[in-house]
Amino acid sequence: MNTLVEKINTLKREKNAVILAHCYQNVEIDEVADFVGDSLYLSKMAKETDADIIVFAGVSFMAETAKLLSPNKKVLLPRLEAGCFMANMINVDSLRQFKAIHPNVPVVCYVNSTAAVKAECDVCCTSSNAYDVVSNLGADEVLFVPDTYLGKWVESKLNGKVKVTTYNGFCPTHLRLRAEDVEAARQAYPNSKILAHPECHQTVSALADFVGSTKEIMQYVKNSNDIEFTIATEKGVLDRLQRDYKDKTFHLLKDTLVCTNMKWNTLDDIYNALINEEHEIVLDEAISQKAMACINKMFEVTSVACK
Ligand code: 13P
Ligand code: SF4
């Protein structure tokens, strides 16, 4: 009797499918994933693969982004419920109101947003390249949607060179962290390096030893001579670090650092997605073209070739 993992791998071969998994996913998804990483890496892999089907083990904006980058591929989201709380905090109407209050200012859109929202923005960014996007734009002021904390973190890194006016969205998972939690971790684990995602509140980021995207946090651990780390982002990152670096010690800054939407997908869901070819991402053509312009501008200003 084949295991579920074997059945999924067989289906992948039969259907010329690949599985992309965000590093916040349940860690067992990695057993069938072809690529595991952060939003930027997965976007690039979606573009480069020559598979006919992409199963996106992540949340809906990620699958939408994969579809935008690979319009001729079938992109499947195993669980329709897997949205992103932050992406759902902005829609086209609220974006237009925000823009109307600040006319003629370029709008930078975090990838954690729907295609319809991207379609009304000037340039996209991810947490890995948000600083580069804003600094390379050459504008004195930008609007940043939907994450107020990533926007404010970029502004602080730019030392006043660019005014970043932020929309009031946020990630409820990262906002569970308080400065007191960082201080408590310093007391409990004095030799531990604290690594935080820029979606955290600025009082948390200010106290961390390193602030970076999920991939950058994992790279930091890989390249560091330190042996103890406190992770201030979603638990999936901790699970993968504990699996990959058995000689190092990891703590989660708070045990509630779990994004429930990211945890919807199970191996069963991935099997069902592949066998039934569901749930397919379908995007409006006019919206897709405009959203793609927003994403292409990101590749242009960060000088990353978008083949
Ligand atoms: P990354 O861009 O670091 O993958 O983060 C995506 C995300 O949803 C963080 O909450
Ligand atoms: Fe969205 Fe936050 Fe979950 Fe990331 S962790 S997918 S920003 S709700």
PDB file of N, CA and C in Angstrom, residues 147-149 169-178 199-202 254 257:
ATOM      1  N   ASP A 147       0.612  46.781   4.735  1.00  0.00           N
ATOM      2  CA  ASP A 147       1.221  46.556   6.058  1.00  0.00           C
ATOM      3  C   ASP A 147       1.902  47.805   6.606  1.00  0.00           C
ATOM      4  N   THR A 148       1.308  48.380   7.618  1.00  0.00           N
ATOM      5  CA  THR A 148       1.884  49.586   8.204  1.00  0.00           C
ATOM      6  C   THR A 148       3.269  49.317   8.810  1.00  0.00           C
ATOM      7  N   TYR A 149       3.482  48.120   9.357  1.00  0.00           N
ATOM      8  CA  TYR A 149       4.743  47.884  10.088  1.00  0.00           C
ATOM      9  C   TYR A 149       5.915  47.626   9.148  1.00  0.00           C
ATOM     10  N   GLY A 169      -3.062  48.463   7.631  1.00  0.00           N
ATOM     11  CA  GLY A 169      -3.154  47.006   7.734  1.00  0.00           C
ATOM     12  C   GLY A 169      -2.034  46.441   8.601  1.00  0.00           C
ATOM     13  N   PHE A 170      -2.223  45.204   9.017  1.00  0.00           N
ATOM     14  CA  PHE A 170      -1.200  44.555   9.855  1.00  0.00           C
ATOM     15  C   PHE A 170      -1.415  43.043   9.839  1.00  0.00           C
ATOM     16  N   CYS A 171      -0.396  42.333  10.298  1.00  0.00           N
ATOM     17  CA  CYS A 171      -0.511  40.873  10.416  1.00  0.00           C
ATOM     18  C   CYS A 171      -0.862  40.536  11.871  1.00  0.00           C
ATOM     19  N   PRO A 172      -2.028  39.950  12.113  1.00  0.00           N
ATOM     20  CA  PRO A 172      -2.401  39.633  13.497  1.00  0.00           C
ATOM     21  C   PRO A 172      -1.441  38.642  14.158  1.00  0.00           C
ATOM     22  N   THR A 173      -0.824  37.781  13.372  1.00  0.00           N
ATOM     23  CA  THR A 173       0.112  36.807  13.952  1.00  0.00           C
ATOM     24  C   THR A 173       1.333  37.538  14.531  1.00  0.00           C
ATOM     25  N   HIS A 174       1.955  38.386  13.711  1.00  0.00           N
ATOM     26  CA  HIS A 174       3.163  39.077  14.190  1.00  0.00           C
ATOM     27  C   HIS A 174       2.846  40.142  15.241  1.00  0.00           C
ATOM     28  N   LEU A 175       1.617  40.678  15.164  1.00  0.00           N
ATOM     29  CA  LEU A 175       1.246  41.728  16.140  1.00  0.00           C
ATOM     30  C   LEU A 175       0.961  41.146  17.528  1.00  0.00           C
ATOM     31  N   ARG A 176       1.012  39.817  17.638  1.00  0.00           N
ATOM     32  CA  ARG A 176       0.867  39.228  18.978  1.00  0.00           C
ATOM     33  C   ARG A 176       2.107  39.521  19.822  1.00  0.00           C
ATOM     34  N   LEU A 177       3.189  39.877  19.162  1.00  0.00           N
ATOM     35  CA  LEU A 177       4.450  40.092  19.890  1.00  0.00           C
ATOM     36  C   LEU A 177       4.527  41.509  20.428  1.00  0.00           C
ATOM     37  N   ARG A 178       5.017  41.607  21.646  1.00  0.00           N
ATOM     38  CA  ARG A 178       5.190  42.904  22.311  1.00  0.00           C
ATOM     39  C   ARG A 178       6.656  43.056  22.702  1.00  0.00           C
ATOM     40  N   GLU A 199       7.214  42.381   9.706  1.00  0.00           N
ATOM     41  CA  GLU A 199       5.786  42.596   9.983  1.00  0.00           C
ATOM     42  C   GLU A 199       5.527  42.816  11.477  1.00  0.00           C
ATOM     43  N   CYS A 200       6.551  42.594  12.307  1.00  0.00           N
ATOM     44  CA  CYS A 200       6.371  42.819  13.747  1.00  0.00           C
ATOM     45  C   CYS A 200       6.204  44.314  14.026  1.00  0.00           C
ATOM     46  N   HIS A 201       5.602  44.623  15.152  1.00  0.00           N
ATOM     47  CA  HIS A 201       5.496  46.012  15.607  1.00  0.00           C
ATOM     48  C   HIS A 201       6.904  46.606  15.719  1.00  0.00           C
ATOM     49  N   GLN A 202       7.032  47.918  15.428  1.00  0.00           N
ATOM     50  CA  GLN A 202       8.377  48.514  15.401  1.00  0.00           C
ATOM     51  C   GLN A 202       9.095  48.442  16.743  1.00  0.00           C
ATOM     52  N   LYS A 254       7.104  33.555  21.149  1.00  0.00           N
ATOM     53  CA  LYS A 254       5.833  33.386  21.860  1.00  0.00           C
ATOM     54  C   LYS A 254       5.145  32.163  21.266  1.00  0.00           C
ATOM     55  N   LEU A 257       2.669  32.134  18.085  1.00  0.00           N
ATOM     56  CA  LEU A 257       3.092  32.628  16.767  1.00  0.00           C
ATOM     57  C   LEU A 257       2.739  31.625  15.666  1.00  0.00           C
TER      58      LEU A 257
END
